[in-house]
């Protein structure tokens, strides 16, 4: 039937049914109908004895109803609204529901497809109930875009939480991005909108068009639970292939589950920004793919002896300059390096090489980009409406409303998703301090106290505790690490002891103090000796990671090498000594990429690291030192087994500020093979320097940062030093050493096995 005024007029009979349908068609044409399934599709009349079919197809000139099983024509649909609403009463022999298809004429093109409005709801009643109460911890299995076969028809089910919307449509190339074509079913009990769209498969781009309760249509929104996204700067969500990845890491995962006491394990973390570890400069400076990273990065990390890779956020983010810390697609690994299964393959390769993978995870805030979560359904759905609670002044971002159950559920489910679906070995939680304090970076009058008048964010505290209980309860081999920069008590204590429940906390105080010390000219260090020793006053109040992270080599701070004073030789020697101190000090280790070979310039996220520096022996020496420190560290339980217990550490001499020398003992559980650690942080060698030791015997020099293979001067002690029965530092036995300039020594008591 052609689209003419005559045809429209022919069906303008003022029957109550057609009048109601025309009113519904008006709303559909305005993209303002909140219950399209009550109008479109196959419907029985009030008597239940006859059927009619309705379809809204803007731009169609003719529509025919087909029997899906036989392909036979059943009825031509008549145009009853000029914007494309078609209707037909079916023959009397058709009085119960049946599978059908539509043959549609669009200009010169004829298409046949299944009608999205012929399918039943996707969400079951249990899902609706759990979503409504905000307790569906695997909501990601229902929300988002999922390929499935429904009533024998393949397609994709879309579902999105938008409880205050007046109308939600899924849009994409498959409907010409026209919000009138695929308005969704509203499940009022839980605020979710859903639709099954036949024929849609992997790779289809989509967004949601949302009309708020006030009638205003929001900018097109990406799916909050999308499992894939377009390559930035494009912003559409993408229907991801069904996860059929075949993991080969069963042995690794079992091993992690059965040896989950990370406090007593060697942990040396290589922090990586995947987009700038390496670039293909010869190919327009392109990113490495996940596959290339699996080959090159994993091999490098294995050779260097790191136990873990920590990834700066790879949850999809629109702006490269945010380094991933302003994510929009929390459920989608960034498409910059490949597809979700490519990322799974990367992790699988890491595990095959006994390397754990930690994800830098950002539940503290989100960007205000129009296609993201901001004002998602026309209201402040994920964020607080009051900017004193919902706006983050430091980063021009929005703060999650942790007091809303559905928002908590969204974030908690996301944490479990990465641990489960991607076999992540842990989460490093970003900016925890900003979550804990209502007055974080705010002046008086710019924040709202909690119900007790305090500055603690009670809802965020509850969220973090629940996060850790779930992470450790459901994934016993995983770990959580807090970036928390204040003195909040019990960050890494169990929740049943009143703590937040994290496995570890970054020791920001140690990092700031020691970097301040090493940035001083050695002649002045005697006045800042406390910067080296102060951490021992609080070292065992938390389980600490010692972070030399990306934050220390950006925003004009220069590189680690650049912070070191003196001429070129002294800069490298200082850095070697600092790394020796890092590996000797209690606490797990973290080093940002480039630090392991003394990158000279500040980190630039738009370029690869300066790997050509390794042609210089000085840089080779730093790299060799980090490699050897990592391997020695892993092989020496005294350096990690009692990291979090005071029994694992004893000062020999913490107070020799005149010589800028410190010395201490590290012990493991059996206490049989103590490690003596001693650092000389001046450019003057110290001859005949006596220190007390725990017992008699020979002390073997295991590692010397001044060795010539690292770029040093080979000021050393002949390999072995024998203890003498001469009291020193309150001990009956002592040894006499030559301390190398700007050097750090590791010695072990040699015992027959």
XYZ file of C-alpha atoms in Angstrom:
753
model
C 0.000 0.000 0.000
C 1.422 3.377 -0.927
C 1.663 6.242 1.524
C -1.041 8.691 0.342
C -3.529 10.975 2.015
C -6.272 8.877 0.424
C -5.014 5.757 2.212
C -4.693 7.603 5.492
C -8.195 9.000 5.121
C -9.632 5.579 4.263
C -8.625 4.381 7.751
C -9.667 7.456 9.669
C -12.857 5.779 10.881
C -13.723 7.060 14.301
C -13.936 3.654 15.960
C -12.737 3.777 19.572
C -9.935 1.303 18.799
C -8.569 3.258 15.850
C -8.961 6.552 17.667
C -6.898 5.180 20.566
C -4.320 3.800 18.163
C -4.021 7.127 16.381
C -3.446 8.844 19.737
C -0.778 6.270 20.578
C 0.716 6.776 17.114
C 0.921 10.506 17.781
C 2.917 9.785 20.945
C 5.154 7.302 19.134
C 5.756 9.817 16.362
C 6.830 12.352 18.980
C 9.027 9.655 20.583
C 7.053 10.203 23.755
C 5.275 6.932 24.456
C 6.277 5.278 27.699
C 4.642 1.885 27.090
C 5.212 0.897 23.443
C 4.579 -2.810 24.056
C 0.994 -1.990 25.015
C 0.485 -0.666 21.503
C 2.881 -2.368 19.100
C 3.102 -6.002 18.118
C 0.369 -8.636 18.191
C -2.652 -7.924 20.394
C -5.916 -9.656 21.233
C -9.087 -7.656 21.494
C -11.073 -7.426 24.713
C -13.011 -10.589 23.880
C -9.892 -12.597 23.206
C -11.403 -13.820 19.938
C -9.557 -11.704 17.393
C -6.034 -10.415 16.824
C -4.575 -7.282 15.366
C -0.997 -6.364 14.552
C 0.506 -2.886 14.819
C 3.894 -1.557 13.716
C 5.489 1.869 13.785
C 7.871 2.102 10.837
C 8.740 5.663 9.793
C 9.668 5.837 6.127
C 7.943 2.576 5.160
C 5.597 2.579 2.169
C 4.110 -0.906 2.576
C 4.052 -3.590 5.268
C 2.950 -7.228 5.071
C 2.544 -9.712 7.911
C 4.173 -13.124 7.267
C 3.851 -16.459 9.032
C 7.370 -17.011 10.431
C 7.088 -20.800 10.079
C 5.720 -21.053 6.547
C 6.696 -17.672 5.111
C 3.141 -17.253 3.793
C 1.526 -13.817 3.572
C -1.165 -13.332 6.214
C -2.276 -9.730 5.855
C -1.286 -6.366 4.469
C -1.070 -3.673 7.117
C -2.823 -0.388 6.473
C -1.328 3.003 7.177
C -3.441 4.774 9.813
C -0.998 7.538 10.727
C 1.077 9.545 8.242
C 4.280 9.184 10.309
C 4.337 5.448 9.710
C 1.898 3.643 12.007
C 0.523 0.489 10.315
C -2.374 -1.677 11.440
C -4.237 -4.793 10.410
C -7.022 -6.919 11.872
C -6.152 -10.556 11.276
C -8.340 -13.241 9.684
C -10.763 -15.004 12.021
C -8.741 -18.216 11.917
C -5.934 -16.336 13.711
C -7.098 -15.884 17.290
C -4.038 -16.924 19.354
C -0.464 -15.659 19.356
C 1.901 -17.069 16.730
C 5.428 -16.303 15.454
C 5.430 -13.790 12.647
C 7.700 -11.588 10.575
C 7.223 -8.318 8.690
C 8.032 -7.642 5.045
C 8.587 -3.934 4.650
C 9.076 -1.713 1.653
C 11.414 1.235 2.177
C 11.502 3.038 -1.178
C 13.115 0.611 -3.616
C 14.316 -1.695 -0.846
C 12.382 -4.624 0.589
C 13.436 -6.044 3.961
C 12.085 -8.884 6.073
C 12.676 -9.020 9.783
C 11.264 -10.225 13.068
C 9.335 -7.643 15.031
C 10.976 -6.604 18.320
C 7.488 -6.098 19.754
C 6.516 -9.724 19.261
C 8.807 -10.966 22.053
C 8.141 -11.349 25.779
C 10.051 -9.608 28.592
C 13.683 -10.547 29.130
C 13.952 -10.047 32.877
C 12.464 -12.696 35.120
C 10.586 -11.842 38.275
C 13.546 -12.762 40.498
C 15.795 -10.455 38.496
C 13.277 -7.642 38.807
C 13.027 -8.214 42.558
C 16.798 -8.228 43.111
C 17.321 -5.221 40.870
C 14.565 -3.359 42.690
C 16.174 -3.888 46.089
C 19.687 -3.171 44.774
C 21.067 -6.572 45.739
C 21.664 -8.161 42.326
C 25.440 -8.510 42.513
C 25.546 -9.970 39.026
C 23.286 -7.344 37.512
C 25.771 -7.145 34.636
C 24.393 -10.510 33.491
C 21.030 -8.834 32.913
C 21.814 -5.195 32.145
C 23.767 -4.079 29.109
C 23.637 -5.826 25.727
C 23.504 -9.635 25.639
C 23.272 -11.833 22.599
C 20.740 -14.598 22.945
C 18.238 -16.685 21.055
C 14.655 -16.010 22.076
C 11.815 -18.145 20.755
C 14.190 -19.509 18.140
C 15.296 -16.063 16.933
C 18.840 -14.750 17.391
C 19.360 -11.163 18.467
C 20.474 -8.923 21.303
C 18.686 -8.082 24.527
C 19.233 -4.521 25.746
C 18.482 -3.413 29.302
C 19.282 -0.189 31.130
C 18.408 1.297 34.510
C 16.676 4.662 34.099
C 13.863 4.761 36.680
C 12.885 8.404 36.216
C 12.739 8.396 32.427
C 9.495 8.961 30.571
C 10.723 7.006 27.561
C 13.912 5.119 26.654
C 14.862 3.866 23.188
C 17.834 1.911 21.993
C 19.328 3.521 18.901
C 22.045 2.551 16.467
C 22.799 1.983 12.812
C 20.198 -0.788 12.899
C 17.444 1.827 13.320
C 19.081 4.849 11.682
C 19.690 6.276 15.196
C 15.989 7.137 15.279
C 14.604 7.137 18.828
C 11.071 6.568 17.524
C 11.778 3.101 16.155
C 12.792 0.981 19.179
C 11.287 2.412 22.370
C 11.790 -0.027 25.236
C 9.577 -1.800 27.761
C 9.603 -0.246 31.237
C 9.809 -2.655 34.166
C 8.367 -0.249 36.702
C 9.199 -2.295 39.803
C 12.940 -1.920 39.260
C 13.239 1.061 36.937
C 14.835 -0.966 34.144
C 13.952 -0.564 30.459
C 14.443 -3.576 28.187
C 13.949 -4.814 24.655
C 15.021 -7.772 22.537
C 16.049 -6.687 19.050
C 16.188 -9.570 16.545
C 19.055 -9.794 14.111
C 21.481 -7.605 16.052
C 24.872 -9.236 16.594
C 28.441 -8.495 17.705
C 29.950 -5.223 16.580
C 26.708 -3.264 16.412
C 27.109 0.262 17.791
C 24.355 1.586 20.033
C 23.347 4.163 22.618
C 20.214 4.986 24.558
C 17.947 7.931 23.792
C 16.269 8.988 27.025
C 13.405 11.394 27.526
C 13.359 12.620 31.099
C 10.285 13.007 33.268
C 10.259 16.690 32.343
C 9.938 15.793 28.662
C 13.477 16.862 27.773
C 15.453 14.422 25.621
C 18.933 13.864 27.021
C 22.049 13.701 24.844
C 22.479 10.152 23.583
C 23.867 8.038 26.407
C 26.420 5.246 26.254
C 25.388 2.072 28.029
C 26.655 2.132 31.658
C 27.034 -1.660 31.484
C 28.407 -1.904 27.943
C 31.011 -4.643 27.608
C 32.732 -2.949 24.665
C 32.918 0.535 23.204
C 34.034 2.342 20.097
C 37.612 3.511 19.807
C 37.806 7.051 21.249
C 37.080 9.748 20.352
C 33.954 7.943 19.128
C 31.685 7.227 22.069
C 29.074 4.619 21.154
C 28.723 1.356 23.035
C 29.309 -1.831 21.074
C 27.555 -5.191 21.299
C 30.379 -7.453 22.438
C 30.695 -11.071 21.309
C 29.467 -13.580 23.843
C 32.306 -14.433 26.199
C 33.491 -17.847 25.078
C 37.139 -17.297 25.902
C 38.889 -20.522 26.891
C 41.168 -19.839 29.848
C 44.313 -21.885 30.365
C 45.183 -20.504 33.815
C 43.415 -23.031 36.040
C 46.655 -23.978 37.792
C 47.475 -20.312 38.462
C 44.003 -19.551 39.809
C 44.051 -22.604 42.084
C 47.495 -21.692 43.336
C 46.306 -18.170 44.164
C 43.255 -19.473 46.009
C 45.353 -21.788 48.156
C 48.157 -19.339 48.909
C 46.140 -16.229 49.487
C 48.109 -14.700 52.399
C 49.623 -11.871 50.419
C 51.010 -10.291 53.599
C 53.597 -13.077 53.699
C 54.352 -13.160 49.967
C 56.917 -11.386 47.777
C 55.102 -8.685 45.829
C 56.978 -6.458 43.394
C 54.625 -4.509 41.133
C 55.408 -2.957 37.754
C 52.907 -0.126 37.238
C 52.095 0.311 33.557
C 50.169 2.686 31.342
C 49.466 0.451 28.367
C 49.161 3.354 25.958
C 52.679 4.642 26.546
C 54.838 1.706 27.613
C 55.761 1.379 23.969
C 54.407 2.927 20.778
C 54.983 1.956 17.173
C 56.628 5.219 16.118
C 57.175 3.912 12.593
C 53.416 3.277 12.291
C 52.081 6.724 13.116
C 52.886 6.296 16.807
C 50.141 3.712 17.235
C 49.303 1.845 20.430
C 50.439 -1.718 20.928
C 47.621 -4.237 20.752
C 46.750 -6.500 23.664
C 48.337 -9.313 21.665
C 51.573 -7.369 21.189
C 51.575 -6.457 24.869
C 51.092 -10.119 25.758
C 54.218 -10.911 23.762
C 56.460 -7.968 24.634
C 55.363 -6.568 27.991
C 54.860 -9.932 29.677
C 58.226 -11.237 28.493
C 59.917 -8.063 29.743
C 58.225 -8.158 33.150
C 59.140 -11.821 33.548
C 62.784 -11.139 32.706
C 62.865 -8.175 35.084
C 61.569 -10.307 37.945
C 58.411 -8.389 38.857
C 55.640 -10.492 40.394
C 52.708 -8.313 39.280
C 51.666 -5.828 36.629
C 49.405 -3.026 37.800
C 47.506 -1.407 34.939
C 46.520 2.215 35.056
C 42.765 2.235 34.426
C 41.791 0.404 31.242
C 38.035 0.765 31.784
C 36.930 2.714 28.719
C 37.594 6.445 28.948
C 37.067 9.186 26.357
C 40.018 11.510 27.072
C 43.589 10.240 26.670
C 44.899 12.930 28.998
C 42.960 11.504 31.951
C 45.177 8.359 31.804
C 41.996 6.379 32.406
C 41.087 8.060 35.685
C 37.913 9.538 34.212
C 36.221 6.361 32.953
C 32.825 6.172 31.292
C 32.683 2.482 30.380
C 33.371 0.739 33.694
C 32.509 -2.664 32.209
C 34.461 -2.295 28.954
C 38.223 -2.769 28.581
C 39.446 0.062 26.395
C 39.196 -0.601 22.680
C 42.486 1.263 22.131
C 44.316 -2.071 22.242
C 41.725 -4.541 21.004
C 38.565 -6.447 21.904
C 37.546 -7.777 25.350
C 38.710 -11.302 24.545
C 42.070 -9.897 23.443
C 42.410 -8.418 26.920
C 41.467 -11.756 28.479
C 44.179 -13.390 26.381
C 46.690 -10.832 27.693
C 45.839 -11.739 31.284
C 45.956 -15.441 30.457
C 49.499 -15.025 29.134
C 50.483 -13.119 32.282
C 49.260 -16.013 34.399
C 51.090 -18.526 32.210
C 54.280 -16.675 33.184
C 53.307 -16.544 36.893
C 52.612 -12.817 36.781
C 49.588 -11.403 38.580
C 47.550 -8.528 37.152
C 46.060 -5.707 39.232
C 43.536 -3.239 37.862
C 43.625 0.400 38.900
C 39.909 0.829 39.606
C 38.084 4.159 39.907
C 34.862 4.059 41.969
C 35.373 7.502 43.483
C 34.114 9.759 40.706
C 33.123 9.914 37.048
C 33.388 12.525 34.297
C 30.598 14.872 33.337
C 30.774 14.061 29.603
C 27.289 14.267 28.098
C 27.308 10.690 26.823
C 28.137 9.305 30.279
C 26.388 8.867 33.619
C 25.805 12.550 34.354
C 22.077 13.367 34.669
C 21.541 9.976 33.091
C 17.753 9.752 32.999
C 17.131 13.470 33.296
C 17.843 13.373 37.029
C 20.972 13.051 39.153
C 20.730 9.283 39.122
C 24.294 8.144 39.820
C 25.471 11.384 41.426
C 24.189 13.617 44.211
C 22.021 16.514 43.095
C 23.651 18.935 45.549
C 27.087 19.956 44.204
C 28.358 20.105 47.786
C 28.051 16.319 47.717
C 28.021 15.469 44.034
C 30.731 17.607 42.461
C 34.474 16.979 42.774
C 36.360 20.295 42.577
C 39.820 18.763 42.059
C 38.979 16.908 38.874
C 35.817 18.618 37.600
C 34.029 15.292 37.986
C 30.933 13.960 39.704
C 30.793 11.879 42.884
C 28.809 8.668 43.079
C 25.842 8.626 45.450
C 26.956 5.737 47.665
C 23.759 6.064 49.688
C 21.730 4.761 46.758
C 21.486 0.964 46.734
C 21.389 0.659 42.959
C 24.543 2.764 42.585
C 26.330 0.640 45.170
C 25.164 -2.436 43.314
C 26.458 -1.046 40.014
C 29.930 -0.499 41.490
C 30.133 -3.677 43.569
C 29.006 -5.734 40.607
C 31.663 -4.052 38.509
C 34.422 -5.034 40.943
C 33.244 -8.647 40.894
C 32.954 -8.541 37.105
C 36.662 -7.779 36.657
C 37.709 -10.395 39.194
C 35.415 -13.014 37.707
C 35.112 -12.420 33.980
C 38.708 -11.251 33.472
C 40.514 -13.248 36.183
C 42.041 -10.105 37.638
C 44.264 -10.801 40.628
C 43.279 -7.681 42.463
C 42.036 -4.115 42.467
C 43.991 -1.009 43.364
C 41.265 1.414 44.412
C 41.975 4.976 43.355
C 41.564 8.104 45.498
C 40.104 6.414 48.571
C 40.699 9.509 50.709
C 38.425 11.530 48.432
C 35.684 8.994 49.127
C 36.119 8.863 52.901
C 35.889 12.581 53.666
C 32.921 14.792 52.866
C 35.169 17.868 53.118
C 37.905 16.504 50.838
C 39.360 19.504 48.924
C 36.415 21.628 50.034
C 36.315 24.833 52.019
C 33.909 25.632 54.829
C 30.399 25.917 53.452
C 31.226 23.764 50.427
C 30.301 20.429 52.014
C 27.454 18.895 53.987
C 28.191 17.093 57.289
C 26.935 13.556 57.887
C 23.940 12.853 60.117
C 26.150 13.054 63.195
C 27.673 16.358 62.171
C 30.984 14.813 61.139
C 33.037 14.927 57.975
C 33.158 11.172 57.382
C 31.232 9.885 54.369
C 29.327 7.112 56.108
C 27.816 5.731 52.897
C 31.235 5.528 51.190
C 32.706 3.804 54.235
C 29.944 1.220 54.125
C 30.493 0.752 50.393
C 34.248 0.181 50.781
C 33.731 -2.346 53.558
C 31.204 -4.240 51.461
C 33.548 -4.114 48.466
C 36.349 -5.783 50.387
C 34.103 -8.353 52.018
C 32.778 -9.385 48.616
C 36.161 -9.336 46.889
C 37.833 -11.545 49.480
C 34.712 -13.602 50.138
C 34.107 -14.531 46.512
C 37.695 -14.412 45.191
C 39.969 -15.561 47.994
C 43.066 -15.396 45.802
C 42.588 -11.729 44.939
C 43.836 -8.657 46.787
C 42.604 -5.104 47.201
C 44.920 -2.123 47.619
C 43.890 1.363 48.725
C 45.452 4.561 47.513
C 44.713 6.391 50.749
C 46.797 9.434 51.606
C 45.608 10.307 55.115
C 45.923 8.754 58.563
C 42.526 7.062 58.416
C 42.830 4.172 60.898
C 42.536 0.532 59.882
C 42.439 0.890 56.111
C 44.004 -2.565 55.737
C 42.452 -4.143 58.804
C 39.546 -6.611 58.480
C 36.060 -5.191 58.699
C 35.276 -7.428 61.683
C 38.044 -5.589 63.526
C 36.582 -2.227 62.596
C 38.785 -1.652 59.540
C 37.896 -0.918 55.928
C 38.992 -4.414 54.894
C 41.623 -3.653 52.223
C 44.508 -6.049 51.862
C 47.069 -3.243 51.536
C 47.440 0.508 51.641
C 49.879 2.647 49.666
C 52.426 4.186 52.035
C 52.314 7.711 50.689
C 54.141 9.046 53.750
C 57.173 6.827 53.147
C 57.247 7.847 49.504
C 57.059 11.590 50.203
C 59.597 11.472 53.050
C 62.183 9.426 51.203
C 61.887 11.344 47.940
C 62.330 14.554 49.895
C 65.448 13.114 51.531
C 67.028 11.873 48.326
C 66.337 15.164 46.550
C 68.620 16.936 49.057
C 72.292 17.529 48.380
C 74.164 14.924 50.469
C 75.873 17.687 52.450
C 72.473 18.645 53.874
C 71.078 15.150 54.424
C 72.333 14.954 57.999
C 69.636 17.500 58.847
C 66.886 15.363 57.295
C 67.839 11.924 58.596
C 64.412 11.535 60.174
C 62.890 11.293 56.681
C 64.538 7.879 56.355
C 63.502 6.507 59.732
C 60.132 8.057 60.533
C 58.091 5.371 58.742
C 59.088 2.789 61.357
C 56.929 4.641 63.898
C 53.777 3.587 62.025
C 55.000 0.815 59.706
C 52.969 -1.968 61.321
C 49.701 -0.084 61.715
C 48.805 -1.103 58.153
C 49.836 -3.580 55.480
C 51.849 -1.297 53.232
C 52.870 -1.059 49.593
C 55.804 1.306 48.978
C 54.763 3.209 45.833
C 57.074 4.979 43.414
C 54.146 5.530 41.090
C 53.199 7.523 38.014
C 52.076 10.402 40.252
C 55.713 11.145 41.091
C 56.829 11.659 37.486
C 54.148 13.999 36.088
C 52.909 17.593 36.372
C 56.365 19.147 36.400
C 57.818 16.808 39.035
C 60.328 15.369 36.577
C 61.603 11.805 36.551
C 62.999 9.888 39.526
C 66.471 10.329 38.081
C 65.807 14.028 37.637
C 64.999 14.382 41.345
C 68.443 13.136 42.339
C 71.099 15.799 43.121
C 74.678 16.055 41.960
C 76.511 15.439 38.722
C 75.489 12.681 36.335
C 77.428 9.964 38.173
C 75.949 11.016 41.513
C 72.417 11.112 40.110
C 72.666 7.496 38.995
C 74.398 6.438 42.219
C 71.739 8.159 44.318
C 68.989 6.419 42.381
C 70.699 3.043 42.779
C 71.027 3.587 46.521
C 67.375 4.647 46.751
C 66.277 1.484 44.994
C 68.394 -0.559 47.388
C 66.635 1.101 50.304
C 63.236 0.470 48.666
C 63.830 -3.256 48.387
C 65.329 -3.562 51.865
C 62.577 -1.626 53.662
C 59.476 -3.479 54.918
C 56.531 -3.207 52.547
C 55.596 -4.549 49.148
C 57.181 -2.765 46.176
C 55.726 -0.729 43.313
C 57.684 0.988 40.541
C 56.213 2.893 37.622
C 57.430 1.945 34.157
C 60.556 3.733 33.017
C 61.877 3.975 36.544
C 63.541 0.604 36.093
C 65.977 2.027 33.537
C 66.109 5.632 34.811
C 63.908 7.390 32.301
C 65.320 10.916 32.128
C 62.328 12.948 31.049
C 58.976 13.255 32.744
C 56.369 10.696 31.707
C 54.358 11.654 28.619
C 51.197 9.627 28.061
C 51.256 10.460 24.340
C 54.615 8.795 23.640
C 56.376 5.547 24.387
C 59.159 5.301 26.946
C 62.670 6.252 25.837
C 63.927 2.734 25.263
C 66.861 4.058 23.244
C 68.403 5.183 26.560
C 69.397 1.576 27.105
C 72.254 2.100 24.656
C 73.866 4.042 27.533
C 75.697 1.819 30.101
C 74.444 3.984 32.983
C 70.831 3.224 32.102
C 71.679 -0.415 31.466
C 73.158 -0.505 34.953
C 69.943 0.726 36.583
C 67.924 -1.826 34.631
C 70.310 -4.617 35.658
C 70.075 -3.502 39.285
C 66.261 -3.600 39.315
C 66.327 -7.030 37.672
C 68.764 -8.352 40.259
C 66.952 -6.702 43.162
C 63.694 -8.322 42.069
C 65.219 -11.787 41.747
C 67.155 -11.478 45.004
C 64.046 -10.146 46.763
C 61.880 -13.058 45.623
C 64.518 -15.591 46.653
C 64.975 -14.125 50.157
C 62.064 -14.675 52.592
C 63.655 -12.359 55.141
C 62.794 -9.461 52.817
C 59.052 -10.165 52.608
C 57.772 -12.909 54.886
C 57.269 -10.621 57.906
C 56.759 -7.384 55.992
C 53.722 -6.541 58.077
C 55.040 -7.652 61.471
C 57.475 -5.821 63.705
C 59.274 -9.136 64.312
C 60.644 -8.882 60.772
C 62.646 -5.696 61.379
C 65.348 -4.553 63.821
C 67.348 -1.372 63.753
C 71.106 -1.745 64.045
C 71.815 1.979 63.915
C 69.043 4.411 62.939
C 70.709 7.541 64.300
C 74.020 7.975 62.457
C 72.899 11.219 60.885
C 76.433 12.634 61.000
C 77.514 10.098 58.354
C 74.068 9.773 56.698
C 74.217 6.011 57.233
C 71.435 3.680 58.331
C 71.599 -0.044 59.067
C 68.992 -2.606 60.020
C 68.169 -6.319 60.040
C 65.391 -8.057 58.122
C 64.191 -11.475 59.260
C 61.901 -14.173 57.952
C 59.758 -16.568 59.950
C 62.529 -19.025 60.750
C 64.888 -16.150 61.734
C 67.775 -18.364 60.608
C 69.050 -16.277 57.715
C 68.827 -12.609 58.654
C 69.674 -9.984 56.051
C 71.828 -7.037 57.059
C 70.908 -3.887 55.112
C 73.105 -0.810 55.247
C 73.107 2.385 53.215
C 75.637 5.191 52.894
C 73.905 8.228 51.427
C 76.928 10.487 50.949
C 79.463 10.434 48.080
C 82.245 9.602 50.569
C 83.200 5.948 51.049
C 83.197 4.868 54.717
C 86.151 2.667 55.636
C 86.309 0.539 58.780
C 82.670 1.148 59.544
C 81.663 -1.197 62.366
C 78.120 -2.410 62.981
C 76.691 -4.905 65.425
C 75.324 -8.190 64.045
C 72.973 -10.791 65.506
C 75.470 -13.638 65.876
C 78.839 -15.008 64.928
C 79.694 -16.309 61.478
C 80.447 -15.198 57.956
C 78.325 -12.501 56.341
C 78.150 -12.748 52.550
C 77.736 -9.601 50.470
C 74.762 -10.592 48.295
C 74.132 -7.315 46.501
C 75.981 -4.021 46.282
C 74.416 -1.134 44.369
C 77.938 0.235 43.743
C 78.986 -2.809 41.700
C 80.522 -1.913 38.361
C 77.895 -3.972 36.524
C 75.358 -1.403 37.739
C 77.528 1.579 36.855
C 79.254 1.885 40.225
C 82.877 1.952 41.378
C 83.140 -1.560 42.846
C 83.813 -0.365 46.376
C 83.111 -3.646 48.119
C 84.088 -6.026 50.922
C 85.717 -8.973 49.195
C 82.516 -10.988 49.153
C 82.555 -12.226 52.772
C 83.010 -10.487 56.135
C 83.593 -12.517 59.324
C 82.015 -11.406 62.585
C 84.284 -10.521 65.486
C 83.423 -10.848 69.167
C 83.564 -7.114 69.667
C 80.427 -5.547 71.145
C 78.744 -2.873 69.063
C 75.257 -1.378 68.921
C 74.248 -3.423 71.935
C 75.250 -6.708 70.307
C 78.013 -9.133 71.270
C 79.271 -9.577 67.709
C 80.145 -7.062 65.015
C 81.578 -6.722 61.538
C 83.745 -4.063 59.923
C 82.681 -2.881 56.470
C 83.731 -0.573 53.710
C 80.647 1.353 52.708
C 80.571 2.422 49.056
C 79.768 6.042 48.236
C 76.040 6.582 47.645
C 75.655 2.836 47.954
C 73.490 0.225 49.573
C 74.572 -3.245 50.725
C 72.720 -6.493 51.422
C 74.603 -9.080 53.487
C 73.402 -12.472 54.698
C 74.597 -14.693 57.487
C 76.014 -17.789 55.808
C 74.922 -21.046 57.381
C 75.350 -24.652 56.320
C 72.056 -26.201 55.277
